[in-house]
Short mmCIF file of C-alpha atoms and ligand atoms in Angstrom, two decimals:
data_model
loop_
_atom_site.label_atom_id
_atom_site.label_comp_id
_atom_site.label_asym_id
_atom_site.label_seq_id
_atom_site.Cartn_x
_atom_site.Cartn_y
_atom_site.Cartn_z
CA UNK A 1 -73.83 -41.81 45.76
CA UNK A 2 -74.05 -38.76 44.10
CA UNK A 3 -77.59 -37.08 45.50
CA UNK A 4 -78.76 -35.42 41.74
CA UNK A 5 -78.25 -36.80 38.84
CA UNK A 6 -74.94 -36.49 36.93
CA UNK A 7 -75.19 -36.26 33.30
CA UNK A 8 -72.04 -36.93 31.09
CA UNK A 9 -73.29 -33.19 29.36
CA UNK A 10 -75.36 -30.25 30.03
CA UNK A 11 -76.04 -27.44 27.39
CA UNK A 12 -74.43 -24.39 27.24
CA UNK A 13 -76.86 -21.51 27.18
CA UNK A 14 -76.82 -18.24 27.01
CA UNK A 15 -78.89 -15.98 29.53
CA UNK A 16 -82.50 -15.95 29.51
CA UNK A 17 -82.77 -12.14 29.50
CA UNK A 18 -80.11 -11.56 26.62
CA UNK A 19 -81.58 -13.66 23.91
CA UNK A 20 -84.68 -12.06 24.73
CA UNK A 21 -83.19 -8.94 23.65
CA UNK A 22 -82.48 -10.29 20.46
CA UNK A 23 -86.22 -11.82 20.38
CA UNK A 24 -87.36 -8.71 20.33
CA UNK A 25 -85.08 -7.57 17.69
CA UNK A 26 -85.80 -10.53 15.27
CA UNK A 27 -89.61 -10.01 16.02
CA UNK A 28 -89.20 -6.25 14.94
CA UNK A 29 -87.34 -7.22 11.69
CA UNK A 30 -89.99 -10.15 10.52
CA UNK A 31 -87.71 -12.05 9.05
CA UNK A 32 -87.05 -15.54 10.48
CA UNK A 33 -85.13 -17.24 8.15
CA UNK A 34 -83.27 -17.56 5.13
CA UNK A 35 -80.21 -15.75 5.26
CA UNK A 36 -81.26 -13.33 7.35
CA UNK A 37 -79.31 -11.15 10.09
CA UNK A 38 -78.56 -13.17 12.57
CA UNK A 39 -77.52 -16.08 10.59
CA UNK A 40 -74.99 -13.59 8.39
CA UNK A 41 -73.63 -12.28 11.53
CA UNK A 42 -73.47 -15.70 12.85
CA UNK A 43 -71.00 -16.93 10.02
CA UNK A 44 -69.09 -13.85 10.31
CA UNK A 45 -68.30 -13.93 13.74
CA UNK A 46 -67.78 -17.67 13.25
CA UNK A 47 -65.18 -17.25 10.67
CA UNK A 48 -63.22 -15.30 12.82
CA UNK A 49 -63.63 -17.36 16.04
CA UNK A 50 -62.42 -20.29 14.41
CA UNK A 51 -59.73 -18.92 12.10
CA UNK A 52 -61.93 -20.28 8.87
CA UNK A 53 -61.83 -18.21 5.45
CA UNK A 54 -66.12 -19.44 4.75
CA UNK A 55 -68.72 -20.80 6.57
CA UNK A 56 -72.38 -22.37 6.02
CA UNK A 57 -74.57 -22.65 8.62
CA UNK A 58 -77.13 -25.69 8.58
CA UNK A 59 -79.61 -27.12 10.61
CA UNK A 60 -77.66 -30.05 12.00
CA UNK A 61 -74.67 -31.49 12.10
CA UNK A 62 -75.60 -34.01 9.53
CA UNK A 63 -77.05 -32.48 6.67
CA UNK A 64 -73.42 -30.25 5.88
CA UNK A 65 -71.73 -34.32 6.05
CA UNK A 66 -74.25 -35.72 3.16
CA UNK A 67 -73.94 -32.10 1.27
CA UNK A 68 -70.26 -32.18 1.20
CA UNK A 69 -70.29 -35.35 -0.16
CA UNK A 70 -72.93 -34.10 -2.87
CA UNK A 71 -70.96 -31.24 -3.70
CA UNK A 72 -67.95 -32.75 -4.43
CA UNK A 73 -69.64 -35.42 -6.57
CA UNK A 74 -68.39 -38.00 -4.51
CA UNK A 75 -69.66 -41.68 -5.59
CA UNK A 76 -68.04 -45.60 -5.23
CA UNK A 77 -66.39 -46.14 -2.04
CA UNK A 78 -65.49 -43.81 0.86
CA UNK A 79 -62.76 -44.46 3.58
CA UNK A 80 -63.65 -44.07 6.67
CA UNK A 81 -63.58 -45.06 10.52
CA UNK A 82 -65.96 -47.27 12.37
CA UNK A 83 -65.42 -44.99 15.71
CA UNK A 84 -67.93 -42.27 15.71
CA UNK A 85 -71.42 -40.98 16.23
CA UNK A 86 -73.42 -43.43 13.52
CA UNK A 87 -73.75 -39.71 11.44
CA UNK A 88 -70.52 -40.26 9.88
CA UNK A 89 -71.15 -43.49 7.87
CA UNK A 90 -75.18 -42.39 7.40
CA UNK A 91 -74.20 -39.70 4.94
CA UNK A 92 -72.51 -41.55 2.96
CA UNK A 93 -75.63 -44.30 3.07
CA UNK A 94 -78.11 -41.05 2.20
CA UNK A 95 -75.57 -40.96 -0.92
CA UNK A 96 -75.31 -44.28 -2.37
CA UNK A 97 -71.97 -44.43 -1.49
CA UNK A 98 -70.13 -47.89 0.21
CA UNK A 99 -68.52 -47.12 3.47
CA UNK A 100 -65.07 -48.69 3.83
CA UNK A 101 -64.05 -49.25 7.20
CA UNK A 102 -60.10 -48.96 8.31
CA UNK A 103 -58.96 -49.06 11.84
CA UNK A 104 -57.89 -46.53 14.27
CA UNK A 105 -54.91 -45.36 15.35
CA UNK A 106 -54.08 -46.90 19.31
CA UNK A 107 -52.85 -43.46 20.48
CA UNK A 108 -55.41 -41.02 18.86
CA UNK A 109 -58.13 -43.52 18.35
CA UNK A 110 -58.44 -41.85 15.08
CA UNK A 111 -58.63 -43.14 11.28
CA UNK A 112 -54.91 -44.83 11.06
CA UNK A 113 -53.17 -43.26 8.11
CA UNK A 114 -50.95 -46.81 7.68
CA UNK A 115 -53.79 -48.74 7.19
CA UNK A 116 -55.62 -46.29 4.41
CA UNK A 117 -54.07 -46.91 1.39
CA UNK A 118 -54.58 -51.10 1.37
CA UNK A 119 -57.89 -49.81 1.31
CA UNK A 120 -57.98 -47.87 -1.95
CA UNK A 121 -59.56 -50.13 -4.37
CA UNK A 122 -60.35 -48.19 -8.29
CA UNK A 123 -64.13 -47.31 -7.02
CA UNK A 124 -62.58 -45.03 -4.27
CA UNK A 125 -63.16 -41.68 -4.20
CA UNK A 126 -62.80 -39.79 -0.74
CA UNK A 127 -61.60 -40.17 2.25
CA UNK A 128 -64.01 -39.27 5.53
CA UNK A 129 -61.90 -39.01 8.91
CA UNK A 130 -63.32 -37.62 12.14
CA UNK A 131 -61.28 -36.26 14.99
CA UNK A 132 -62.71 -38.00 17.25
CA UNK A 133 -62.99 -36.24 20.69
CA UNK A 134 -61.48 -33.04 19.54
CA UNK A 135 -57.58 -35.22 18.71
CA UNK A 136 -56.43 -33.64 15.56
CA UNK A 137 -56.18 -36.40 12.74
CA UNK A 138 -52.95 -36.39 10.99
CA UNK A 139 -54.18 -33.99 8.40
CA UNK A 140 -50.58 -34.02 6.67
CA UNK A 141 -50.32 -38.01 5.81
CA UNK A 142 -53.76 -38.24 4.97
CA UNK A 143 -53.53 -35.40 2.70
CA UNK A 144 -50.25 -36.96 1.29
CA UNK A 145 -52.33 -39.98 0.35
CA UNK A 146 -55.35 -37.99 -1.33
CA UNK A 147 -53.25 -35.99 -3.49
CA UNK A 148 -51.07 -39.38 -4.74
CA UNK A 149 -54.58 -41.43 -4.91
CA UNK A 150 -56.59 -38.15 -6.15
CA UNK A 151 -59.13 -38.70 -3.58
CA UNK A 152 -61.06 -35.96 -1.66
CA UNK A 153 -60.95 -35.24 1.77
CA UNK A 154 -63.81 -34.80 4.11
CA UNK A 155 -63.40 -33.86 7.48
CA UNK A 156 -66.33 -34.96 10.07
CA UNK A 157 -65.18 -32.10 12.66
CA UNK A 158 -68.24 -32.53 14.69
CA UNK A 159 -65.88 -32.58 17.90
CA UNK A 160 -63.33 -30.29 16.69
CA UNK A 161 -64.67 -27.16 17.31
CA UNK A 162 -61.53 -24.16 17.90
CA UNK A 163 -59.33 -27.25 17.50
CA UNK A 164 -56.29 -25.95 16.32
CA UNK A 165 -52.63 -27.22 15.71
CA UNK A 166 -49.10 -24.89 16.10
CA UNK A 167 -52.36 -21.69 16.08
CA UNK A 168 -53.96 -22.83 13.08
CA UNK A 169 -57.75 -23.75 12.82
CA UNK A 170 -57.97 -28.07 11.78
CA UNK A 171 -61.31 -26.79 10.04
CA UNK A 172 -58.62 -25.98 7.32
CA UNK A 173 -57.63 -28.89 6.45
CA UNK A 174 -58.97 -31.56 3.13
CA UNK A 175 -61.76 -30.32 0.56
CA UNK A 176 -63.98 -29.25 3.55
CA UNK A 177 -64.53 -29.56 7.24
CA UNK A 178 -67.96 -30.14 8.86
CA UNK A 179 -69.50 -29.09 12.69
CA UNK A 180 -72.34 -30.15 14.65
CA UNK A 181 -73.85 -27.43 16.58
CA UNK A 182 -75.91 -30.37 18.69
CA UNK A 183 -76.58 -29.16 22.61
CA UNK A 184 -74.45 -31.65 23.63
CA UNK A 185 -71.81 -30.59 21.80
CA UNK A 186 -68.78 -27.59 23.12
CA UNK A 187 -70.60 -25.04 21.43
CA UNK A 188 -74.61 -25.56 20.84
CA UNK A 189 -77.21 -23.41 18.94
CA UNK A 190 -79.52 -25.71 19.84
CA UNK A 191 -79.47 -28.34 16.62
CA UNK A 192 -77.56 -26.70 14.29
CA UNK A 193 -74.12 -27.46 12.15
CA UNK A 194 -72.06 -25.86 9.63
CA UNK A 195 -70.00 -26.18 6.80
CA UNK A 196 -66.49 -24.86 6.32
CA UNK A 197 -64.62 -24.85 3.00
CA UNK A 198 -61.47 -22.92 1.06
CA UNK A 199 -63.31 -20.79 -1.50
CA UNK A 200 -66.13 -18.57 -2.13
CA UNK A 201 -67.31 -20.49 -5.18
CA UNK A 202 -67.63 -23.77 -3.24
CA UNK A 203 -69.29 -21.41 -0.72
CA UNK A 204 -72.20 -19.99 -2.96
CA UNK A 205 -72.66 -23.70 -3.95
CA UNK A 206 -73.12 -25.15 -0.95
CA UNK A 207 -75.87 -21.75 -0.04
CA UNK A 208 -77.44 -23.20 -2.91
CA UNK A 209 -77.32 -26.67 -2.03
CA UNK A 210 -78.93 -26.17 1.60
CA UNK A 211 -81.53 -24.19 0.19
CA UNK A 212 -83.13 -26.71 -2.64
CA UNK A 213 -80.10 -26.13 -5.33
CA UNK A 214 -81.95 -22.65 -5.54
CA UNK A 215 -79.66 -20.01 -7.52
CA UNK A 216 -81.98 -17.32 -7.46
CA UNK A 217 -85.77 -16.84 -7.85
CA UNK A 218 -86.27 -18.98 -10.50
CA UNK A 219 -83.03 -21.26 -11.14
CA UNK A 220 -82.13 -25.15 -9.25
CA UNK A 221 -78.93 -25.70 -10.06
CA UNK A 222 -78.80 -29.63 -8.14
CA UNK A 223 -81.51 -31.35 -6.00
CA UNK A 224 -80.68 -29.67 -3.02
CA UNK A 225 -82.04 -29.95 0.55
CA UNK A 226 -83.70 -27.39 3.12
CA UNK A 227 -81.23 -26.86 5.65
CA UNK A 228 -81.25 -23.28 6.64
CA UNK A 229 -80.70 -22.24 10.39
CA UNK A 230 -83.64 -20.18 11.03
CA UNK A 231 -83.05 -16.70 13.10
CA UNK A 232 -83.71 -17.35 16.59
CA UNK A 233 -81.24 -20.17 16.55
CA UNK A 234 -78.31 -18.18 14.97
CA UNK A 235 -79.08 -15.00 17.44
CA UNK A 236 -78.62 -17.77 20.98
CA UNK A 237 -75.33 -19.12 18.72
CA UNK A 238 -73.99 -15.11 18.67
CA UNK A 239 -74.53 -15.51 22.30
CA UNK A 240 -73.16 -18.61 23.23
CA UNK A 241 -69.79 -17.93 21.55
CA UNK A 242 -69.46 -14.65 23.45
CA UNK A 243 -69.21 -17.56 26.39
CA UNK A 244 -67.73 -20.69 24.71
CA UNK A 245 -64.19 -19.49 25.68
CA UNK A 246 -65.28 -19.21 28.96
CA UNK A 247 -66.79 -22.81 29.26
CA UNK A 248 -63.38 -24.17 27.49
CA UNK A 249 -61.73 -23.03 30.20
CA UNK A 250 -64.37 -25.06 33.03
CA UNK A 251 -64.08 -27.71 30.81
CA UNK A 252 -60.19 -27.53 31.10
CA UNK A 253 -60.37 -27.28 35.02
CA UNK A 254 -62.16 -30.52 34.61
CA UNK A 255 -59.91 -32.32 32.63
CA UNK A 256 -56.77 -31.33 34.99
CA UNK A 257 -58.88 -32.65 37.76
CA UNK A 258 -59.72 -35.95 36.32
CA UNK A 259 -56.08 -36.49 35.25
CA UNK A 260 -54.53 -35.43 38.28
CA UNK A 261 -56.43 -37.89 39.99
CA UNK A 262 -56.39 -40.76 37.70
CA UNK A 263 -52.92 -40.84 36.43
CA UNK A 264 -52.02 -43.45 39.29
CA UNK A 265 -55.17 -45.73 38.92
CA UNK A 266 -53.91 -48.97 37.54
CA UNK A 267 -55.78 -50.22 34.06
CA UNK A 268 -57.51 -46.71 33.83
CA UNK A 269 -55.75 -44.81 30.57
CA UNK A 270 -57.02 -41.02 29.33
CA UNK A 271 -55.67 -38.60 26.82
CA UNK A 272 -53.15 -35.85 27.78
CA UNK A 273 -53.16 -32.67 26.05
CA UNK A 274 -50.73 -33.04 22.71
CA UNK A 275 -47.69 -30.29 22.40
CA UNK A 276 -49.20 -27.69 19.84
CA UNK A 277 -52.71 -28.11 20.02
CA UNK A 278 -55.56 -26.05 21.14
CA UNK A 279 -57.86 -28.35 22.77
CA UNK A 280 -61.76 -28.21 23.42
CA UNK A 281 -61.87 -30.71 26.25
CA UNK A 282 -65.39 -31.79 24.19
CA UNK A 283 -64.85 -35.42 26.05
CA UNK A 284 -63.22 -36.95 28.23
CA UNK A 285 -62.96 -40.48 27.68
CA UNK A 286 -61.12 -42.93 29.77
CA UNK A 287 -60.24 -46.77 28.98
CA UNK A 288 -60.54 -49.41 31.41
CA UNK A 289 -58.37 -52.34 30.88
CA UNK A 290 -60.18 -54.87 33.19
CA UNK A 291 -57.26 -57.02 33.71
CA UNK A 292 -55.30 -54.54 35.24
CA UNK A 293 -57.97 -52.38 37.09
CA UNK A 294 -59.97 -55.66 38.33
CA UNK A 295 -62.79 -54.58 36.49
CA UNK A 296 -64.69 -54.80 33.53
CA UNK A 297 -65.62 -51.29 31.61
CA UNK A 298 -69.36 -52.11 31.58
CA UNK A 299 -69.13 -53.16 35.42
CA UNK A 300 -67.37 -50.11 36.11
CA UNK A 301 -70.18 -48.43 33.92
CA UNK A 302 -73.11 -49.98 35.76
CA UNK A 303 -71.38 -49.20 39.09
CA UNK A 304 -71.35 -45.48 38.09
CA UNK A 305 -75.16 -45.80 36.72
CA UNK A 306 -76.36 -46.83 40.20
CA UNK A 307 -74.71 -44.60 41.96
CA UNK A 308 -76.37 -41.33 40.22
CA UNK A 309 -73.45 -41.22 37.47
CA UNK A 310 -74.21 -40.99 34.07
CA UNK A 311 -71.14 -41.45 31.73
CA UNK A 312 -71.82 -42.73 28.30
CA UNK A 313 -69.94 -45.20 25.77
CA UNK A 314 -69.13 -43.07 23.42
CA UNK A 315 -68.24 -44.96 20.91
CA UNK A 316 -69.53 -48.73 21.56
CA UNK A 317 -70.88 -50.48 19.62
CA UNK A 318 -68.49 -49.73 16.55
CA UNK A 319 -71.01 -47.99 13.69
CA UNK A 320 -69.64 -50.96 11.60
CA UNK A 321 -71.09 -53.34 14.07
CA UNK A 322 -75.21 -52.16 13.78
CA UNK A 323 -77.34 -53.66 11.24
CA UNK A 324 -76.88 -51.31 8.46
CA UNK A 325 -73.19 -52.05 7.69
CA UNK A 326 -72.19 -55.26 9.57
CA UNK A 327 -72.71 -57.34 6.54
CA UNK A 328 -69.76 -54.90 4.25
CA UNK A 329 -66.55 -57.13 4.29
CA UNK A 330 -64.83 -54.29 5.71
CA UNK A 331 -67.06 -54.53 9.24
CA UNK A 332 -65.50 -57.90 9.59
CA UNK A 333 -63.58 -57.43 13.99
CA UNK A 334 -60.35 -58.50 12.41
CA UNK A 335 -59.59 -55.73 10.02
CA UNK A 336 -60.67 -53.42 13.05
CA UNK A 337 -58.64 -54.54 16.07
CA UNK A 338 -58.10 -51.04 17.52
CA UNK A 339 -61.39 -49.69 17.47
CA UNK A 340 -62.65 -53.13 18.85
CA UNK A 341 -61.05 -53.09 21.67
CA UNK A 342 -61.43 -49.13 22.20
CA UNK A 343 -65.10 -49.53 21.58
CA UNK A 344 -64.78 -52.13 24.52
CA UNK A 345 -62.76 -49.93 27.01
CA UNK A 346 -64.11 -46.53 26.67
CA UNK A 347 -66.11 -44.44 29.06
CA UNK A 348 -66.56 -41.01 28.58
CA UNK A 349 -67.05 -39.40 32.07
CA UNK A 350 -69.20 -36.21 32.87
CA UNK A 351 -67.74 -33.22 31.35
CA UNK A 352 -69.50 -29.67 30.77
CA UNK A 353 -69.57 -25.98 31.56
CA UNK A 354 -70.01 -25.87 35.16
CA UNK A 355 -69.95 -29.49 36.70
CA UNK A 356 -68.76 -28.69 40.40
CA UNK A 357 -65.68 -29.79 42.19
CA UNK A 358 -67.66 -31.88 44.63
CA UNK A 359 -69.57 -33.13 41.86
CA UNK A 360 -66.11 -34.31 40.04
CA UNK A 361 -65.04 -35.88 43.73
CA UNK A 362 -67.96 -37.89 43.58
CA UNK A 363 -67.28 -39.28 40.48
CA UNK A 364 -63.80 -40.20 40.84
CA UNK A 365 -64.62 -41.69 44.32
CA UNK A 366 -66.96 -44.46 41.87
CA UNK A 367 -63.45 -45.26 40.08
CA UNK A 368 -60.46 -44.85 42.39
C1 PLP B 1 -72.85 -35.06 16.84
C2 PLP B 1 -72.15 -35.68 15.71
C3 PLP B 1 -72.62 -35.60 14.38
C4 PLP B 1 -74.00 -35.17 14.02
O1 PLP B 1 -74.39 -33.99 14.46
P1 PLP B 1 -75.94 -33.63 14.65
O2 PLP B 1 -75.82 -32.15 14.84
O3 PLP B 1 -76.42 -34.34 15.86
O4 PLP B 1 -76.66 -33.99 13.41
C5 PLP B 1 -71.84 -36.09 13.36
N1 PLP B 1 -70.66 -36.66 13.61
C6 PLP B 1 -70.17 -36.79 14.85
C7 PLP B 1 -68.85 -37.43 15.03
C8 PLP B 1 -70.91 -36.33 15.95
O5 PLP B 1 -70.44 -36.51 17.19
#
């Protein structure tokens, strides 16, 4: 029995006194939001943190999802994955747009490029992957299948923050990648997300579309929504990613010590790190086959609730399994096997910036 609490996250902060500093500053200056100092310095030292030619900050990590899909005009259906955060498949609901559910991958658990193109019907128009828990999606095939289809590309990268693959950034890849700045997430300014894309045009656009379509004083260009990150939350984001390499690096330690101890456990499966890529450790999700480990995943889960231990089930039930989207043909179990029986396996165990080593002992002790 672990004596506290042990939450599956805790928020990355920066220290009290610092972002006072810069409290001080941003009261001096008066201005609070709207493009103002923090926030350009913020997608400056973004863009170079994450290897990313443009940025947008927003508010959430929602908002740049259903403003991608305005900007590129997308409409009809959208491909996308049923295993995620229920953001994913609401911005293309806030669009008008029919979500078309394909399976995962058994290996990645992400969107499985075999199973996209019996999925193109003549209304589709994009495709919407997500690496789920930091995995890279296999950027090349799916791209391969755009460009022969002429679909668009649009990354939910809400995990995937300094993801990268042989050194380079997986915000690179489709039309446009998005992030969720969300305190539970790797890196937090609080709420917050952004936008990354190729181009400075698309750039200016998007400025425009987070700010009411305004192009100027006195010009909308497109309906646009107010989604600005206001001042004091891009100043504790400057902090936080002077620190976010540090807290990778915890979160690593964590990982090696969950693996190291798990790798024997019969019916209990994880991720290793992949050959190439530059990993977050955002999650870390394990899968319980109950046959073989004599125990069911929610039994396991309840076990771990009583005794102090928080994990959650990220991600059960399936998005195409609540209310909203159980009724599209696509939502039907059988044409989602994978993520079915992933949804009904996974636990994603307590991992953030400075979880202890007892604490960590304590929670394995639940499952070994
Ligand atoms: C967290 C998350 C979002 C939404 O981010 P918010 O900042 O909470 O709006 C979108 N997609 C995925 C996959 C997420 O995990």
């Amino acid at each position: 029995m672990a004596e506290k609490q042990i939450t599956v996250t805790s928020p990355l902060m920066p220290s009290l006194e610092e972002f006072n500093t810069y409290l001080e500053d941003i009261w001096k200056r008066k201005w609070i939001t709207n493009n103002g100092y923090y926030h350009k310095e913020l997608e400056k030292a973004l863009c170079e943190y994450l290897g990313v030619p443009y940025i947008s900050l927003f508010t959430n990590g929602t908002l740049p999802l259903i403003t991608a899909l305005q900007a590129l005009r997308i409409t009809g259906e959208v491909i996308t994955t049923p295993f995620s955060f229920v953001a994913t498949t609401h911005s293309l609901w806030w669009n008008g747009i029919k979500p078309v559910f394909v399976d995962i991958d058994p290996v990645t658990c992400n969107l499985n490029p075999e199973k996209i193109e019996a999925a193109i019907t003549p209304r589709t128009t994009a495709i919407m992957p997500v690496h789920v828990y930091g995995n890279p999606c296999d950027t090349k095939r799916i791209q391969d299948i755009a460009d022969k289809y002429g679909l668009k590309v649009i990354y939910d990268a809400a995990h995937a923050f300094g993801v990268r693959v042989n050194g380079e950034s997986v915000l690179n890849a489709g039309d446009m990648s998005t992030l969720s700045f969300h305190a539970t997430k790797v890196y937090n300014t609080i709420e917050g997300g952004a936008l990354v894309m190729h181009d400075e045009q698309t750039k200016k656009r998007i400025d425009y579309l987070k700010n009411f379509g305004f192009a100027g004083e006195t010009e909308v260009v497109a309906p646009g929504i107010n989604s600005k990150m206001d001042e004091m939350r891009a100043a504790y984001g400057l902090l936080n990613l002077k620190q976010v390499d540090k807290a990778i690096e915890w979160r690593k330690h964590v990982a090696e010590l969950y693996r190291a101890a798990l790798k024997d456990v019969e019916g209990i499966t994880f991720f290793n790190d992949i050959p190439g890529v530059t990993h977050n450790y955002a999650y870390f999700p394990i899968f319980v086959n109950a046959e073989k480990y004599g125990m069911t995943r929610d039994e396991l889960y309840f076990k771990m609730k009583e005794h102090n231990v928080l994990g959650r089930r990220y991600f059960y039930p399936l998005i195409s399994s609540f209310s909203t989207y159980r009724g599209l043909e696509s939502a039907n179990k059988d044409n989602l096997p994978v993520a079915t029986e992933k949804a009904e396996q996974v636990i994603c165990l307590p991992m953030y910036y400075g979880l202890s080593d007892e604490d960590i002992e304590e929670i394995l002790k639940l499952i070994i």
